[in-house]
Amino acid sequence: MSAPFFRPYFRRPDRPGDRLLRLAGLVERALRAVARRLLAGRAPLRREDRDRLRPVARQRRQPEDPRALAPNARPLLYLPALPWHERYQRPQQLAAGLARQGRPVIYLETFDRQRLQPRWQHRVLAPGLERVSRRLTGRPDPFRQALPPSEIEAVAEEMRRSLREPPAAVVAQLPFWLPLAVALRYAWGVPLVYDRIDLHTEFPGVPPEVGRREEELLTAADLVTATSPDLLERSRPFARRVEALPNGVDRSFLDFPQEPTPAVDSEGEWPVAGMVGALDQRIDTAALARLLDSGRWRIRLAGRLEHPAMEALARSDSAGGGERLELLGEIPFDRVAPFLGSLQVGLVPYRDLAITRAIDSVKVYEMLALGLPVVVRRLPGTEHWAEVPGVHLYDDGDDLAGLLDAALARDSNALRRQRREAVVGASWEARARRLGELIDELRGTA
C-alpha cells in the first residue's frame, strides 16, 4: 500500500543561497567526521558516519499499513531533546509513533553545530512527520545553556508565520525550550506538555540555572509526563498535573527471531555479557573490573566512550592481553538488536547515583524484548522488573560474576518467551498512543 498524500504544515520557501549552504554544510560535516576518526586512530569513515552526514537520516521503520492522516488534523509542535539524525531514542520514537497514528508532528531542532548551513531547513521525513531546523546565533549548547533571548522572538515569529495552522499542542523535552515553548503556548492558546526524560542537572557541566529553568517549565506546563517513578515524584511539587509515561521498545526488537543463538568467543570458553549505551559516569567501572578479574566472563559494550574511568579500564584490559573487554564504539540503531542478540546475558551495571535513580532504562526493555536474561542494578526505575523471570537485581557489584552465572544457568526457551511477553505492551507505539490521549484530554477532545 502506498503512503498517503501528505501536504506539509511548514511552508517556507528557500532563500537565495540556501542550496549552496546546504552543500557546504555536508562538506563541513564530512571533514569533521574524518578528523574525529583520524584523531582516534581509526579508519576515516564507517557506515554509521556516512549515515550522520546525510542532511536527515532515513526513517527507521515505515508503517506496514500507513493510515491516512485524520481529516483536519492539527500538528503537534515538538521541541525535542535530540536532533533527529543522532542516537535514535525516545524523542524520535515518540515523534514517529505519533505521526504513524495520524497525529502530524513538526520536529523543531536547533542542535546543528556547523557554521555553514542555511538559517532554516525543512524536510518531510514521512507522511505527517516534518523536521524543521534553525541555526542559532552563537550555537548554544541546549543541555547547558539558555536559548538566546535574541532568538526567541525570531523563532516564534517564523513558526507563527510558516505553519499553515496553529498546532494542537506544544511538546517540550528540555529546559532549554522554556521561553520559546511558553511564548508559543500563549500565542496560539494551546496546551504545553513537558516530557521529562532525565535528571538534567546531574549531567557533568550542567549549571544550576538549568535546574531553575526546569522548575519554571514544570510550573508552566499544563501536563508533565515523566519516564520514571523518581522523576514523577520530583515533578509533583511544581506541576499541576503529572502522568507516568515510561520508556518503551521498538517493534523491531519484538519481531527479532524468537530464539536468537548467542555467540561465544572463538575459544568457546567464556560466555558473553554486555549492553548498548553511553559509557559515561553512570557505569560502575569498579564492578566491571572485578567481573573481569573473575576470569569467568567476557564483557562486550557498544556505546560512545565518555568517561576517563572507562577509558582506564579499557587500557588496563589491553595491557593484560585485551581478551576480556570489547568496546565497539557507538553503533547505528539497526545494529542494536543483532548486537544484543549475540549476548548470553544482558548487563546494565549502573552506579547508584541521583541520575541513575531517575532512569527508566530503555536497555532493559530491549534486552527483554529479545528474550535475554538481565542483570541490572537495583534502582527505583528497575525494581518493577524483579517480577519478570530471569531479571536479576543486585545492590552492589561484588558478585556480578555469580549473578551472571546464575542468570545463564537458569535460562531456558520458555523463560525467554515469558520475558518477551513482559514487554509486548510496552512498545513505542503504545507510549505514543498514550501521549496522544493525554493531549486530547487537555484539549477537551477525548
CSV table of C-alpha atoms in Angstrom, one decimal:
chain,number,residue,atom,x,y,z
A,1,MET,CA,0.0,0.0,0.0
A,2,SER,CA,1.5,3.3,-1.0
A,3,ALA,CA,1.9,6.1,1.5
A,4,PRO,CA,-1.0,8.6,1.7
A,5,PHE,CA,-0.7,12.0,0.2
A,6,PHE,CA,0.7,14.5,2.7
A,7,ARG,CA,0.7,18.3,2.4
A,8,PRO,CA,3.4,19.8,4.7
A,9,TYR,CA,2.3,22.0,7.5
A,10,PHE,CA,5.5,24.0,7.5
A,11,ARG,CA,5.7,26.3,4.5
A,12,ARG,CA,8.8,28.4,4.0
A,13,PRO,CA,10.5,28.7,0.5
A,14,ASP,CA,14.2,28.5,0.2
A,15,ARG,CA,16.1,31.8,0.3
A,16,PRO,CA,18.8,32.7,-2.3
A,17,GLY,CA,21.9,30.7,-1.4
A,18,ASP,CA,20.2,28.1,0.8
A,19,ARG,CA,21.1,25.2,-1.6
A,20,LEU,CA,24.7,26.2,-1.7
A,21,LEU,CA,24.9,26.5,2.1
A,22,ARG,CA,23.4,23.0,2.4
A,23,LEU,CA,26.1,21.6,0.2
A,24,ALA,CA,28.8,23.4,2.1
A,25,GLY,CA,27.3,22.1,5.4
A,26,LEU,CA,27.6,18.5,4.1
A,27,VAL,CA,31.2,19.1,3.3
A,28,GLU,CA,31.9,20.6,6.7
A,29,ARG,CA,30.2,17.6,8.5
A,30,ALA,CA,32.3,15.2,6.4
A,31,LEU,CA,35.5,16.9,7.3
A,32,ARG,CA,34.6,16.9,11.0
A,33,ALA,CA,33.7,13.2,10.9
A,34,VAL,CA,37.0,12.3,9.2
A,35,ALA,CA,39.0,14.4,11.6
A,36,ARG,CA,37.4,12.8,14.7
A,37,ARG,CA,38.1,9.3,13.5
A,38,LEU,CA,41.7,10.1,12.4
A,39,LEU,CA,42.4,11.6,15.8
A,40,ALA,CA,41.1,8.5,17.4
A,41,GLY,CA,43.4,6.4,15.3
A,42,ARG,CA,40.6,4.7,13.4
A,43,ALA,CA,39.6,4.4,9.7
A,44,PRO,CA,38.3,7.7,8.3
A,45,LEU,CA,34.6,6.7,7.8
A,46,ARG,CA,32.3,3.9,8.7
A,47,ARG,CA,28.7,3.3,7.6
A,48,GLU,CA,27.3,5.0,10.7
A,49,ASP,CA,29.5,8.0,10.0
A,50,ARG,CA,28.1,8.2,6.5
A,51,ASP,CA,24.6,8.0,7.9
A,52,ARG,CA,25.2,11.0,10.1
A,53,LEU,CA,26.4,13.0,7.1
A,54,ARG,CA,23.1,12.9,5.4
A,55,PRO,CA,21.0,16.1,6.0
A,56,VAL,CA,18.3,13.8,7.5
A,57,ALA,CA,18.7,10.2,8.4
A,58,ARG,CA,16.2,8.0,6.7
A,59,GLN,CA,13.0,6.9,8.5
A,60,ARG,CA,14.0,3.8,10.6
A,61,ARG,CA,10.7,1.9,10.2
A,62,GLN,CA,7.9,2.7,7.8
A,63,PRO,CA,4.4,1.5,8.9
A,64,GLU,CA,3.3,-1.7,7.3
A,65,ASP,CA,-0.1,-0.3,6.6
A,66,PRO,CA,0.2,3.5,6.6
A,67,ARG,CA,-3.0,5.2,7.5
A,68,ALA,CA,-4.2,8.4,6.1
A,69,LEU,CA,-3.9,11.4,8.4
A,70,ALA,CA,-7.1,12.3,10.1
A,71,PRO,CA,-9.1,15.0,8.3
A,72,ASN,CA,-8.3,18.5,9.6
A,73,ALA,CA,-5.7,17.0,12.0
A,74,ARG,CA,-3.7,19.8,13.6
A,75,PRO,CA,0.1,19.1,14.1
A,76,LEU,CA,2.0,18.9,17.3
A,77,LEU,CA,4.9,21.3,17.7
A,78,TYR,CA,7.6,19.0,19.1
A,79,LEU,CA,10.7,20.6,20.8
A,80,PRO,CA,12.9,17.5,21.3
A,81,ALA,CA,15.9,16.5,23.4
A,82,LEU,CA,17.9,15.2,20.5
A,83,PRO,CA,18.4,16.0,16.8
A,84,TRP,CA,16.6,13.6,14.5
A,85,HIS,CA,19.8,12.2,13.0
A,86,GLU,CA,21.6,11.5,16.3
A,87,ARG,CA,21.0,8.5,18.6
A,88,TYR,CA,17.6,7.1,17.8
A,89,GLN,CA,15.9,7.2,21.2
A,90,ARG,CA,12.7,8.3,23.0
A,91,PRO,CA,12.4,11.7,21.2
A,92,GLN,CA,12.4,10.3,17.7
A,93,GLN,CA,10.5,7.2,18.7
A,94,LEU,CA,7.6,9.1,20.2
A,95,ALA,CA,7.5,11.6,17.3
A,96,ALA,CA,7.5,8.9,14.7
A,97,GLY,CA,4.8,6.9,16.6
A,98,LEU,CA,2.5,9.9,16.9
A,99,ALA,CA,2.9,10.6,13.1
A,100,ARG,CA,2.1,7.0,12.2
A,101,GLN,CA,-1.1,7.2,14.3
A,102,GLY,CA,-2.4,10.2,12.4
A,103,ARG,CA,-1.0,13.0,14.6
A,104,PRO,CA,1.2,15.2,12.5
A,105,VAL,CA,4.5,16.3,14.1
A,106,ILE,CA,6.7,19.3,13.5
A,107,TYR,CA,10.1,18.3,14.9
A,108,LEU,CA,11.8,21.6,15.5
A,109,GLU,CA,15.6,21.4,16.1
A,110,THR,CA,18.3,24.0,17.0
A,111,PHE,CA,21.1,21.5,17.5
A,112,ASP,CA,23.2,21.8,14.4
A,113,ARG,CA,26.8,22.9,15.3
A,114,GLN,CA,28.4,23.6,11.9
A,115,ARG,CA,28.6,27.2,10.7
A,116,LEU,CA,27.9,26.5,7.0
A,117,GLN,CA,24.2,25.9,6.7
A,118,PRO,CA,21.0,27.8,5.9
A,119,ARG,CA,19.3,29.7,8.7
A,120,TRP,CA,16.2,27.4,8.3
A,121,GLN,CA,16.0,23.9,6.8
A,122,HIS,CA,12.8,21.8,6.3
A,123,ARG,CA,12.4,18.2,5.3
A,124,VAL,CA,9.4,15.8,5.2
A,125,LEU,CA,10.7,12.6,6.9
A,126,ALA,CA,7.5,10.6,6.4
A,127,PRO,CA,3.8,11.4,6.0
A,128,GLY,CA,2.9,13.6,8.9
A,129,LEU,CA,6.4,13.9,10.2
A,130,GLU,CA,8.4,17.1,9.3
A,131,ARG,CA,11.9,18.1,10.6
A,132,VAL,CA,12.5,21.9,10.8
A,133,SER,CA,16.0,23.1,11.7
A,134,ARG,CA,17.0,26.6,12.8
A,135,ARG,CA,20.7,27.7,13.0
A,136,LEU,CA,21.0,29.7,16.2
A,137,THR,CA,23.4,32.6,16.6
A,138,GLY,CA,26.3,31.6,18.9
A,139,ARG,CA,25.3,27.9,18.6
A,140,PRO,CA,24.4,27.4,22.3
A,141,ASP,CA,24.7,24.0,24.0
A,142,PRO,CA,21.0,23.1,24.6
A,143,PHE,CA,21.9,20.9,27.6
A,144,ARG,CA,23.9,23.5,29.5
A,145,GLN,CA,23.0,27.0,28.1
A,146,ALA,CA,19.9,29.0,27.6
A,147,LEU,CA,18.1,29.8,24.4
A,148,PRO,CA,19.4,33.3,23.4
A,149,PRO,CA,16.8,36.0,24.1
A,150,SER,CA,17.6,37.5,20.7
A,151,GLU,CA,16.4,34.2,19.1
A,152,ILE,CA,13.2,33.6,20.9
A,153,GLU,CA,11.0,36.1,19.1
A,154,ALA,CA,12.6,35.4,15.8
A,155,VAL,CA,12.0,31.7,16.0
A,156,ALA,CA,8.5,32.2,17.4
A,157,GLU,CA,7.6,34.6,14.7
A,158,GLU,CA,8.8,32.3,12.0
A,159,MET,CA,6.8,29.4,13.4
A,160,ARG,CA,3.7,31.5,13.6
A,161,ARG,CA,4.2,32.7,10.0
A,162,SER,CA,5.3,29.4,8.4
A,163,LEU,CA,2.8,26.9,10.0
A,164,ARG,CA,-0.3,26.8,7.9
A,165,GLU,CA,-2.4,26.4,11.0
A,166,PRO,CA,-1.8,26.5,14.8
A,167,PRO,CA,-0.7,23.3,16.4
A,168,ALA,CA,-2.8,21.1,18.7
A,169,ALA,CA,-0.2,21.4,21.5
A,170,VAL,CA,3.5,22.2,22.2
A,171,VAL,CA,5.6,19.3,23.5
A,172,ALA,CA,9.0,20.2,25.0
A,173,GLN,CA,11.7,17.8,26.3
A,174,LEU,CA,14.4,20.1,27.6
A,175,PRO,CA,14.5,23.1,30.0
A,176,PHE,CA,16.3,24.9,27.1
A,177,TRP,CA,13.0,25.3,25.3
A,178,LEU,CA,11.3,27.1,28.2
A,179,PRO,CA,10.9,30.7,26.8
A,180,LEU,CA,10.0,29.6,23.3
A,181,ALA,CA,7.6,26.9,24.5
A,182,VAL,CA,5.8,29.4,26.8
A,183,ALA,CA,5.7,32.1,24.2
A,184,LEU,CA,4.2,29.9,21.6
A,185,ARG,CA,1.8,28.3,24.0
A,186,TYR,CA,0.3,31.7,24.8
A,187,ALA,CA,0.5,33.0,21.2
A,188,TRP,CA,-1.6,30.1,20.0
A,189,GLY,CA,-3.6,29.4,23.1
A,190,VAL,CA,-2.7,25.7,23.1
A,191,PRO,CA,-1.6,23.3,25.9
A,192,LEU,CA,2.0,22.9,26.8
A,193,VAL,CA,3.4,19.4,27.7
A,194,TYR,CA,6.8,18.8,29.3
A,195,ASP,CA,8.0,15.3,28.7
A,196,ARG,CA,10.6,14.9,31.5
A,197,ILE,CA,13.1,12.2,30.4
A,198,ASP,CA,16.2,12.8,32.5
A,199,LEU,CA,17.5,14.4,35.7
A,200,HIS,CA,19.3,17.0,33.6
A,201,THR,CA,21.0,18.8,36.4
A,202,GLU,CA,23.1,15.7,37.3
A,203,PHE,CA,24.9,15.6,34.0
A,204,PRO,CA,28.5,16.9,34.0
A,205,GLY,CA,29.0,20.6,33.5
A,206,VAL,CA,25.3,21.5,33.8
A,207,PRO,CA,24.9,24.8,35.7
A,208,PRO,CA,22.3,25.5,38.4
A,209,GLU,CA,20.5,27.8,36.0
A,210,VAL,CA,19.3,24.7,34.1
A,211,GLY,CA,17.5,23.4,37.3
A,212,ARG,CA,15.8,26.8,37.8
A,213,ARG,CA,14.6,26.8,34.2
A,214,GLU,CA,13.3,23.3,34.6
A,215,GLU,CA,11.3,24.3,37.7
A,216,GLU,CA,9.8,27.1,35.7
A,217,LEU,CA,8.9,24.8,32.8
A,218,LEU,CA,7.4,22.3,35.3
A,219,THR,CA,5.2,25.1,36.7
A,220,ALA,CA,4.2,26.5,33.3
A,221,ALA,CA,3.3,23.2,31.7
A,222,ASP,CA,-0.3,22.0,31.6
A,223,LEU,CA,0.9,18.5,31.8
A,224,VAL,CA,4.2,16.8,32.8
A,225,THR,CA,4.9,13.3,31.6
A,226,ALA,CA,7.7,11.5,33.5
A,227,THR,CA,9.6,8.4,32.4
A,228,SER,CA,10.5,7.1,35.9
A,229,PRO,CA,9.0,7.0,39.4
A,230,ASP,CA,11.8,9.2,40.7
A,231,LEU,CA,11.1,11.9,38.1
A,232,LEU,CA,7.4,11.6,38.7
A,233,GLU,CA,7.8,12.4,42.4
A,234,ARG,CA,10.4,15.2,41.8
A,235,SER,CA,7.8,16.8,39.5
A,236,ARG,CA,4.8,16.8,41.8
A,237,PRO,CA,5.8,19.9,43.9
A,238,PHE,CA,5.8,22.1,40.8
A,239,ALA,CA,3.4,20.6,38.2
A,240,ARG,CA,-0.3,21.0,38.1
A,241,ARG,CA,-0.7,17.6,36.5
A,242,VAL,CA,1.8,14.7,36.3
A,243,GLU,CA,1.4,11.4,34.5
A,244,ALA,CA,3.8,8.4,34.2
A,245,LEU,CA,4.9,7.8,30.6
A,246,PRO,CA,7.6,5.2,30.7
A,247,ASN,CA,10.1,4.4,28.0
A,248,GLY,CA,9.4,1.6,25.6
A,249,VAL,CA,10.8,-0.7,22.9
A,250,ASP,CA,10.9,-0.6,19.2
A,251,ARG,CA,8.7,-3.2,17.4
A,252,SER,CA,11.8,-4.5,15.5
A,253,PHE,CA,13.1,-6.0,18.8
A,254,LEU,CA,9.9,-7.9,19.4
A,255,ASP,CA,10.0,-9.1,15.7
A,256,PHE,CA,13.6,-10.3,16.0
A,257,PRO,CA,14.0,-14.1,15.7
A,258,GLN,CA,12.3,-15.8,18.7
A,259,GLU,CA,15.3,-17.9,19.6
A,260,PRO,CA,18.5,-16.0,18.8
A,261,THR,CA,21.6,-18.1,19.1
A,262,PRO,CA,24.0,-16.4,21.4
A,263,ALA,CA,27.6,-16.0,20.1
A,264,VAL,CA,30.5,-17.2,22.1
A,265,ASP,CA,34.2,-16.2,21.8
A,266,SER,CA,36.4,-18.1,19.4
A,267,GLU,CA,37.8,-20.4,22.1
A,268,GLY,CA,34.3,-21.3,23.4
A,269,GLU,CA,35.5,-20.7,27.0
A,270,TRP,CA,33.8,-17.6,28.3
A,271,PRO,CA,30.2,-16.6,28.0
A,272,VAL,CA,29.5,-13.0,27.0
A,273,ALA,CA,27.5,-10.3,28.8
A,274,GLY,CA,27.1,-6.7,27.7
A,275,MET,CA,24.9,-3.7,26.8
A,276,VAL,CA,24.4,-0.8,24.4
A,277,GLY,CA,24.5,2.7,25.8
A,278,ALA,CA,26.7,5.7,26.6
A,279,LEU,CA,29.8,4.6,28.6
A,280,ASP,CA,29.9,7.6,30.9
A,281,GLN,CA,29.9,8.4,34.7
A,282,ARG,CA,26.8,6.3,35.3
A,283,ILE,CA,28.6,3.0,34.6
A,284,ASP,CA,30.1,1.1,37.6
A,285,THR,CA,33.6,0.5,36.2
A,286,ALA,CA,34.8,-0.8,39.6
A,287,ALA,CA,32.2,-3.6,39.4
A,288,LEU,CA,33.2,-4.3,35.8
A,289,ALA,CA,36.9,-4.5,36.8
A,290,ARG,CA,36.0,-7.1,39.5
A,291,LEU,CA,34.0,-9.1,36.9
A,292,LEU,CA,36.9,-9.1,34.5
A,293,ASP,CA,39.2,-10.2,37.3
A,294,SER,CA,37.0,-13.2,38.0
A,295,GLY,CA,38.1,-14.7,34.7
A,296,ARG,CA,34.7,-16.2,34.0
A,297,TRP,CA,33.0,-13.7,31.7
A,298,ARG,CA,33.8,-11.6,28.7
A,299,ILE,CA,32.2,-8.1,28.5
A,300,ARG,CA,31.1,-6.6,25.2
A,301,LEU,CA,30.0,-3.0,25.3
A,302,ALA,CA,28.7,-0.8,22.4
A,303,GLY,CA,28.4,3.0,23.0
A,304,ARG,CA,30.2,6.2,23.0
A,305,LEU,CA,33.2,6.3,25.4
A,306,GLU,CA,32.6,9.4,27.6
A,307,HIS,CA,34.3,8.9,30.9
A,308,PRO,CA,38.0,8.6,32.0
A,309,ALA,CA,37.3,5.6,34.3
A,310,MET,CA,36.0,3.6,31.4
A,311,GLU,CA,39.0,4.6,29.3
A,312,ALA,CA,41.3,3.5,32.1
A,313,LEU,CA,39.5,0.1,32.4
A,314,ALA,CA,39.9,-0.4,28.6
A,315,ARG,CA,43.6,0.4,28.8
A,316,SER,CA,44.1,-2.0,31.8
A,317,ASP,CA,42.4,-4.8,29.8
A,318,SER,CA,44.5,-4.0,26.8
A,319,ALA,CA,47.7,-4.2,28.9
A,320,GLY,CA,46.6,-7.6,30.2
A,321,GLY,CA,46.1,-9.0,26.7
A,322,GLY,CA,42.8,-7.4,25.7
A,323,GLU,CA,40.8,-10.7,25.7
A,324,ARG,CA,38.1,-9.9,28.2
A,325,LEU,CA,36.7,-6.4,27.4
A,326,GLU,CA,35.5,-5.5,24.0
A,327,LEU,CA,34.4,-1.9,23.2
A,328,LEU,CA,32.7,-1.5,19.9
A,329,GLY,CA,32.0,2.3,20.0
A,330,GLU,CA,28.7,3.7,19.0
A,331,ILE,CA,26.7,1.6,16.6
A,332,PRO,CA,23.7,2.5,14.4
A,333,PHE,CA,20.2,1.8,15.7
A,334,ASP,CA,19.6,-1.0,13.2
A,335,ARG,CA,22.6,-2.9,14.6
A,336,VAL,CA,21.4,-2.8,18.2
A,337,ALA,CA,19.1,-5.8,18.1
A,338,PRO,CA,21.6,-8.1,16.4
A,339,PHE,CA,24.3,-7.0,18.8
A,340,LEU,CA,22.2,-7.7,21.9
A,341,GLY,CA,21.0,-10.9,20.4
A,342,SER,CA,24.6,-12.1,20.3
A,343,LEU,CA,25.0,-11.9,24.1
A,344,GLN,CA,24.2,-14.7,26.6
A,345,VAL,CA,23.2,-12.2,29.3
A,346,GLY,CA,22.2,-8.5,29.3
A,347,LEU,CA,24.2,-6.5,31.8
A,348,VAL,CA,23.2,-3.0,33.0
A,349,PRO,CA,26.0,-2.1,35.5
A,350,TYR,CA,24.8,1.3,36.7
A,351,ARG,CA,26.2,3.1,39.8
A,352,ASP,CA,23.7,4.1,42.5
A,353,LEU,CA,23.6,7.9,41.7
A,354,ALA,CA,20.9,10.5,41.7
A,355,ILE,CA,21.0,10.5,37.9
A,356,THR,CA,20.6,6.7,37.6
A,357,ARG,CA,17.9,6.6,40.2
A,358,ALA,CA,15.9,8.8,37.8
A,359,ILE,CA,16.4,6.4,34.8
A,360,ASP,CA,13.8,4.2,33.2
A,361,SER,CA,16.3,2.2,31.2
A,362,VAL,CA,15.5,1.6,27.6
A,363,LYS,CA,18.3,-1.0,27.6
A,364,VAL,CA,16.3,-3.3,29.8
A,365,TYR,CA,13.2,-3.1,27.6
A,366,GLU,CA,15.3,-4.0,24.5
A,367,MET,CA,17.1,-6.9,26.3
A,368,LEU,CA,13.8,-8.4,27.5
A,369,ALA,CA,12.2,-8.0,24.0
A,370,LEU,CA,15.0,-10.2,22.7
A,371,GLY,CA,14.4,-12.8,25.5
A,372,LEU,CA,17.7,-12.2,27.2
A,373,PRO,CA,18.2,-12.8,30.9
A,374,VAL,CA,19.2,-9.5,32.5
A,375,VAL,CA,21.4,-8.5,35.4
A,376,VAL,CA,20.8,-4.9,36.5
A,377,ARG,CA,21.4,-2.6,39.4
A,378,ARG,CA,18.5,-2.3,41.9
A,379,LEU,CA,17.2,1.3,41.5
A,380,PRO,CA,13.7,2.9,41.7
A,381,GLY,CA,13.4,2.6,37.9
A,382,THR,CA,14.4,-1.1,37.9
A,383,GLU,CA,12.6,-2.5,40.9
A,384,HIS,CA,9.5,-3.5,38.9
A,385,TRP,CA,11.5,-5.8,36.7
A,386,ALA,CA,12.0,-8.2,39.6
A,387,GLU,CA,8.7,-9.8,38.7
A,388,VAL,CA,9.9,-10.8,35.3
A,389,PRO,CA,11.6,-14.3,35.2
A,390,GLY,CA,15.3,-14.1,34.6
A,391,VAL,CA,15.8,-10.5,35.7
A,392,HIS,CA,18.3,-10.4,38.5
A,393,LEU,CA,18.7,-7.2,40.6
A,394,TYR,CA,21.8,-6.5,42.6
A,395,ASP,CA,22.7,-4.0,45.3
A,396,ASP,CA,26.4,-3.9,44.8
A,397,GLY,CA,28.8,-5.2,42.2
A,398,ASP,CA,30.9,-7.5,44.4
A,399,ASP,CA,29.5,-10.7,42.9
A,400,LEU,CA,28.4,-9.8,39.4
A,401,ALA,CA,30.1,-13.0,38.1
A,402,GLY,CA,28.0,-15.1,40.4
A,403,LEU,CA,24.8,-13.4,39.3
A,404,LEU,CA,25.7,-13.7,35.7
A,405,ASP,CA,26.4,-17.4,36.2
A,406,ALA,CA,23.0,-17.9,37.8
A,407,ALA,CA,21.2,-16.0,35.1
A,408,LEU,CA,22.8,-18.1,32.4
A,409,ALA,CA,22.3,-21.4,34.3
A,410,ARG,CA,18.6,-20.8,34.8
A,411,ASP,CA,17.8,-19.6,31.3
A,412,SER,CA,15.5,-21.6,29.0
A,413,ASN,CA,13.5,-21.1,25.9
A,414,ALA,CA,10.3,-21.0,27.9
A,415,LEU,CA,11.7,-18.2,30.1
A,416,ARG,CA,12.8,-16.3,27.0
A,417,ARG,CA,9.3,-16.3,25.7
A,418,GLN,CA,8.0,-15.0,29.1
A,419,ARG,CA,10.5,-12.2,29.0
A,420,ARG,CA,9.4,-11.1,25.6
A,421,GLU,CA,5.8,-11.2,26.6
A,422,ALA,CA,6.5,-9.0,29.6
A,423,VAL,CA,7.3,-6.1,27.2
A,424,VAL,CA,4.8,-6.7,24.4
A,425,GLY,CA,2.5,-3.9,25.8
A,426,ALA,CA,5.5,-1.5,26.2
A,427,SER,CA,6.0,-0.7,22.5
A,428,TRP,CA,6.8,2.9,21.5
A,429,GLU,CA,3.5,2.7,19.6
A,430,ALA,CA,1.7,2.2,22.8
A,431,ARG,CA,3.6,5.1,24.5
A,432,ALA,CA,2.9,7.4,21.6
A,433,ARG,CA,-0.8,6.5,21.7
A,434,ARG,CA,-1.0,7.3,25.4
A,435,LEU,CA,0.7,10.6,24.9
A,436,GLY,CA,-1.8,11.4,22.2
A,437,GLU,CA,-4.7,10.5,24.5
A,438,LEU,CA,-3.3,12.8,27.3
A,439,ILE,CA,-3.1,15.7,24.8
A,440,ASP,CA,-6.7,15.1,23.7
A,441,GLU,CA,-7.8,15.3,27.3
A,442,LEU,CA,-6.0,18.6,27.7
A,443,ARG,CA,-7.8,19.9,24.6
A,444,GLY,CA,-11.1,18.5,25.7
A,445,THR,CA,-11.4,16.3,22.6
A,446,ALA,CA,-11.0,12.9,24.2
